Coordinates of N, CA and C in Angstrom, one line a residue:
Q3 N 181.4 81.3 40.8 CA 180.7 80.9 41.9 C 179.2 80.7 41.5
V4 N 178.6 79.7 41.9 CA 177.3 79.3 41.7 C 176.4 79.2 43.1
Q5 N 175.4 79.9 43.1 CA 174.6 79.7 44.4 C 173.4 78.7 44.1
L6 N 173.1 77.9 45.0 CA 172.0 76.9 44.9 C 171.1 77.2 46.0
E7 N 169.7 77.2 45.7 CA 168.8 77.4 46.8 C 167.7 76.3 46.5
E8 N 167.4 75.5 47.5 CA 166.4 74.5 47.5 C 165.1 75.0 48.0
S9 N 164.0 74.4 47.6 CA 162.7 74.7 48.1 C 161.7 73.6 47.9
G10 N 160.6 73.7 48.5 CA 159.6 72.6 48.5 C 159.4 71.5 49.5
G11 N 160.4 71.6 50.4 CA 160.3 70.6 51.5 C 159.1 70.8 52.4
G12 N 158.8 69.9 53.3 CA 157.7 70.0 54.2 C 157.4 68.7 54.8
L13 N 156.3 68.8 55.6 CA 155.8 67.7 56.4 C 154.6 66.9 55.6
V14 N 154.7 65.7 55.4 CA 153.7 64.9 54.7 C 153.6 63.6 55.3
Q15 N 152.5 62.9 55.0 CA 152.1 61.7 55.4 C 152.7 60.6 54.5
A16 N 153.0 59.5 55.0 CA 153.5 58.4 54.2 C 152.7 58.1 53.1
G17 N 153.2 57.9 51.9 CA 152.3 57.7 50.6 C 152.2 59.0 49.8
S18 N 152.5 60.0 50.5 CA 152.2 61.4 49.8 C 153.4 61.8 48.8
S19 N 153.3 62.8 48.1 CA 154.2 63.2 47.2 C 154.8 64.6 47.6
L20 N 155.9 65.0 47.2 CA 156.4 66.3 47.2 C 157.3 66.6 46.1
S21 N 157.4 67.8 45.8 CA 158.3 68.2 44.6 C 159.3 69.2 45.2
L22 N 160.6 68.8 45.1 CA 161.7 69.8 45.4 C 162.3 70.5 44.2
S23 N 162.6 71.8 44.4 CA 163.2 72.6 43.4 C 164.5 73.0 43.7
C24 N 165.4 73.2 43.0 CA 166.7 73.8 43.3 C 167.0 74.8 42.2
G25 N 167.0 76.1 42.5 CA 167.3 77.1 41.5 C 168.8 77.5 41.6
A26 N 169.5 77.8 40.5 CA 170.9 78.2 40.5 C 171.0 79.6 40.0
S27 N 171.9 80.3 40.6 CA 172.1 81.7 40.3 C 173.7 81.9 40.3
G28 N 174.0 83.0 39.7 CA 175.6 83.4 39.7 C 176.1 83.0 38.4
H29 N 177.2 82.2 38.3 CA 178.0 81.9 37.3 C 177.3 80.6 36.7
T30 N 176.1 80.8 36.1 CA 175.4 79.8 35.5 C 175.7 79.5 34.0
S31 N 176.6 80.2 33.4 CA 176.7 80.1 32.0 C 177.6 78.9 31.6
S32 N 178.3 78.3 32.6 CA 179.0 77.0 32.5 C 177.9 75.9 32.5
N33 N 178.4 74.8 32.2 CA 177.6 73.6 32.1 C 177.8 72.8 33.4
Y34 N 176.8 72.5 34.1 CA 176.7 71.7 35.4 C 176.0 70.5 35.4
A35 N 176.5 69.5 35.8 CA 175.8 68.3 36.3 C 175.1 68.4 37.7
M36 N 174.1 68.0 37.9 CA 173.5 68.4 39.1 C 173.0 67.0 39.8
G37 N 173.0 67.1 41.2 CA 172.5 65.9 42.0 C 171.8 66.4 43.2
W38 N 171.0 65.4 43.8 CA 170.5 65.5 45.1 C 170.9 64.5 46.0
F39 N 171.2 65.0 47.2 CA 171.7 64.2 48.3 C 170.7 64.5 49.5
R40 N 170.8 63.5 50.4 CA 169.9 63.9 51.6 C 170.8 63.4 53.0
Q41 N 170.5 63.9 54.0 CA 171.1 63.6 55.3 C 170.1 63.6 56.4
A42 N 169.9 62.4 57.0 CA 169.0 62.1 58.1 C 169.8 62.3 59.5
P43 N 169.1 62.6 60.6 CA 169.8 62.9 61.8 C 170.6 61.7 62.1
G44 N 171.9 62.0 62.6 CA 172.8 60.9 63.0 C 173.4 60.1 61.9
K45 N 173.1 60.3 60.7 CA 173.5 59.5 59.5 C 174.3 60.4 58.5
E46 N 175.1 59.7 57.7 CA 176.0 60.5 56.8 C 175.2 60.9 55.6
R47 N 175.6 61.9 54.9 CA 174.9 62.3 53.7 C 175.1 61.2 52.7
E48 N 173.9 61.0 52.0 CA 173.8 59.9 51.1 C 173.2 60.5 49.7
F49 N 173.8 59.8 48.7 CA 173.2 60.1 47.3 C 171.8 59.7 47.1
V50 N 171.0 60.5 46.4 CA 169.8 60.3 46.0 C 169.5 60.2 44.6
A51 N 169.8 61.1 43.8 CA 169.6 61.1 42.3 C 170.6 62.2 41.7
A52 N 170.8 61.9 40.3 CA 171.7 62.7 39.6 C 171.2 62.9 38.3
V53 N 171.6 64.0 37.6 CA 171.3 64.3 36.2 C 172.5 64.9 35.5
S54 N 172.6 64.4 34.2 CA 173.8 64.9 33.5 C 173.6 66.3 33.2
W55 N 174.6 67.0 32.5 CA 174.6 68.5 32.1 C 173.3 68.7 31.1
T56 N 173.0 67.7 30.2 CA 172.0 68.1 29.3 C 170.8 67.3 29.7
G57 N 170.8 66.7 30.7 CA 169.5 66.0 31.1 C 169.3 64.6 30.4
L58 N 170.4 64.2 29.6 CA 170.1 63.0 28.9 C 170.3 61.8 29.8
N59 N 171.1 61.9 30.8 CA 171.3 60.7 31.7 C 170.8 61.0 33.1
T60 N 170.2 60.1 33.7 CA 169.8 60.2 35.1 C 170.3 58.9 36.0
Y61 N 170.4 59.1 37.2 CA 170.8 57.9 38.0 C 170.2 58.0 39.4
Y62 N 169.8 56.9 40.0 CA 169.1 56.9 41.2 C 169.7 56.0 42.3
S63 N 169.6 56.3 43.5 CA 170.0 55.3 44.5 C 168.9 54.2 44.5
Y64 N 169.3 53.1 44.9 CA 168.4 51.9 45.0 C 167.2 52.2 45.7
S65 N 167.3 53.0 46.8 CA 166.3 53.1 47.8 C 165.1 54.1 47.2
V66 N 165.4 54.8 46.2 CA 164.4 55.8 45.7 C 164.0 55.4 44.3
K67 N 164.7 54.6 43.7 CA 164.4 54.4 42.3 C 163.1 53.8 42.1
G68 N 162.4 54.3 41.1 CA 160.9 54.0 41.0 C 160.0 54.9 41.6
R69 N 160.5 55.6 42.5 CA 159.6 56.5 43.4 C 160.0 58.0 43.1
F70 N 161.3 58.2 43.0 CA 161.8 59.6 42.7 C 162.1 59.9 41.2
T71 N 161.9 61.1 40.8 CA 162.4 61.5 39.5 C 163.1 62.8 39.4
I72 N 164.3 62.8 38.9 CA 165.0 63.9 38.8 C 164.8 64.5 37.4
S73 N 164.8 65.9 37.3 CA 164.5 66.5 36.0 C 165.3 67.8 36.1
R74 N 165.5 68.5 34.9 CA 166.0 69.8 35.0 C 165.4 70.7 33.9
D75 N 165.4 72.0 34.1 CA 165.0 72.9 33.0 C 166.2 73.8 32.9
T76 N 167.1 73.6 31.9 CA 168.3 74.3 31.6 C 168.1 75.8 31.5
A77 N 166.9 76.2 30.7 CA 166.7 77.5 30.6 C 166.4 78.2 31.7
K78 N 165.8 77.6 32.8 CA 165.4 78.2 34.0 C 166.5 78.0 35.2
N79 N 167.5 77.3 34.7 CA 168.5 77.0 35.7 C 168.0 76.3 37.0
T80 N 167.2 75.4 36.8 CA 166.4 74.8 37.9 C 166.4 73.3 37.7
V81 N 166.8 72.5 38.9 CA 166.7 71.2 38.9 C 165.4 70.8 39.9
Y82 N 164.9 69.7 39.5 CA 163.5 69.1 40.3 C 163.9 67.8 40.9
L83 N 163.2 67.4 41.9 CA 163.1 66.1 42.4 C 161.8 65.9 42.8
Q84 N 161.1 65.1 41.9 CA 159.7 64.7 42.3 C 159.7 63.4 43.2
M85 N 159.1 63.4 44.2 CA 159.0 62.5 45.2 C 157.7 61.8 45.4
N86 N 157.5 60.6 45.1 CA 156.3 60.0 45.2 C 156.2 58.8 46.1
N87 N 155.2 58.4 46.6 CA 155.1 57.3 47.7 C 156.1 57.4 48.6
L88 N 156.1 58.6 49.3 CA 157.2 58.8 50.5 C 156.9 57.9 51.6
K89 N 158.0 57.6 52.1 CA 158.3 56.7 53.3 C 158.8 57.4 54.5
P90 N 158.5 57.0 55.7 CA 159.1 57.6 56.8 C 160.7 57.7 56.8
E91 N 161.3 56.6 56.2 CA 162.7 56.6 56.0 C 163.2 57.6 54.9
D92 N 162.5 58.3 54.3 CA 162.8 59.3 53.4 C 163.1 60.7 54.1
T93 N 162.7 60.7 55.4 CA 162.8 61.9 56.2 C 164.3 62.3 56.3
A94 N 164.6 63.6 55.9 CA 165.9 64.1 55.9 C 166.0 65.5 55.5
V95 N 167.2 66.0 55.4 CA 167.5 67.3 54.9 C 168.0 67.0 53.4
Y96 N 167.2 67.5 52.6 CA 167.6 67.2 51.1 C 168.4 68.5 50.6
Y97 N 169.6 68.1 49.9 CA 170.6 69.2 49.4 C 170.7 69.0 47.8
C98 N 170.7 70.0 47.1 CA 171.1 69.9 45.7 C 172.6 70.3 45.6
A99 N 173.2 69.8 44.6 CA 174.6 70.0 44.3 C 174.8 70.3 42.9
A100 N 175.9 70.9 42.5 CA 176.4 71.2 41.1 C 177.7 70.8 41.0
K101 N 178.0 70.3 39.8 CA 179.5 69.9 39.4 C 179.6 70.6 38.0
R102 N 180.7 71.2 37.7 CA 181.0 71.9 36.5 C 181.4 70.6 35.7
A103 N 180.6 70.6 34.5 CA 180.7 69.4 33.7 C 181.3 69.7 32.4
T104 N 182.3 68.6 31.9 CA 182.8 68.8 30.6 C 182.3 67.7 29.6
N105 N 181.4 67.0 30.1 CA 180.8 65.8 29.3 C 179.3 65.9 29.4
V106 N 178.8 65.8 28.2 CA 177.3 65.9 28.3 C 176.5 64.8 28.8
V107 N 177.2 63.6 29.0 CA 176.4 62.5 29.4 C 176.8 62.1 30.8
L108 N 177.9 62.5 31.5 CA 178.3 61.9 32.5 C 177.3 62.3 34.0
I109 N 177.1 61.4 34.8 CA 176.5 61.8 36.0 C 177.4 61.4 37.2
Y110 N 177.2 62.0 38.4 CA 178.2 61.9 39.5 C 177.4 61.5 40.8
Y111 N 177.7 60.5 41.4 CA 177.0 60.2 42.6 C 177.8 60.2 43.8
R112 N 179.0 60.7 43.9 CA 179.8 60.8 45.0 C 179.9 62.3 45.5
S113 N 179.6 62.5 46.7 CA 179.4 64.0 47.2 C 180.6 64.8 46.9
Y114 N 181.9 64.2 47.1 CA 183.0 64.8 46.9 C 183.3 65.4 45.5
D115 N 182.5 64.8 44.5 CA 182.7 65.2 43.1 C 182.0 66.6 42.8
Y116 N 181.2 66.9 43.8 CA 180.4 68.2 43.4 C 181.1 69.5 44.0
D117 N 181.0 70.6 43.3 CA 181.6 71.9 43.6 C 180.9 72.7 44.4
Y118 N 179.5 72.8 44.3 CA 178.7 73.7 45.0 C 177.5 73.0 45.6
W119 N 177.1 73.6 46.8 CA 175.9 72.9 47.4 C 174.9 74.0 48.0
G120 N 173.6 73.7 48.0 CA 172.7 74.5 48.6 C 172.8 74.2 50.1
Q121 N 171.8 75.0 50.8 CA 171.6 75.0 52.2 C 170.8 73.8 52.7
G122 N 169.9 73.3 51.8 CA 169.1 72.2 52.2 C 167.6 72.6 52.5
T123 N 166.8 71.6 52.3 CA 165.4 71.8 52.6 C 164.8 70.7 53.4
Q124 N 164.1 70.8 54.5 CA 163.7 69.6 55.2 C 162.5 68.8 54.6
V125 N 162.7 67.6 54.7 CA 161.4 66.8 54.3 C 161.3 65.7 55.4
T126 N 160.0 65.8 55.9 CA 159.5 65.0 57.1 C 158.4 64.2 56.6
V127 N 158.6 62.9 56.7 CA 157.5 61.9 56.5 C 156.9 61.2 57.6
S128 N 155.7 61.5 58.0 CA 155.1 60.8 59.0 C 154.4 59.5 58.7
S129 N 154.5 58.5 59.7 CA 153.9 57.1 59.3 C 152.4 57.3 59.8

């Protein structure tokens, strides 16, 4: 079992930046690919960004590419999501997710690929 805990959410104005963190605990000796998803009120959960087990590969949704950056510190069992130039449409609960990986380069963008989920952190962007 792996436990994930997100932090760093908050209320900001459009154009601002926020940095989210996701710390993993528990059975972290295995290798995990990581992802960030978000869910706005009344909408389905959507993919935001993903990073491979080793951090070699990253992938972003079209809506955040160029504004968000996913990274990981394997030694600290932590994944980050740097969000710049935030827009009101970025308002959502942001979740991190982990998938046990067997390949160093693969990334995953479908929510059902992931094995573990955090509780989420709220990001609200005012116009």
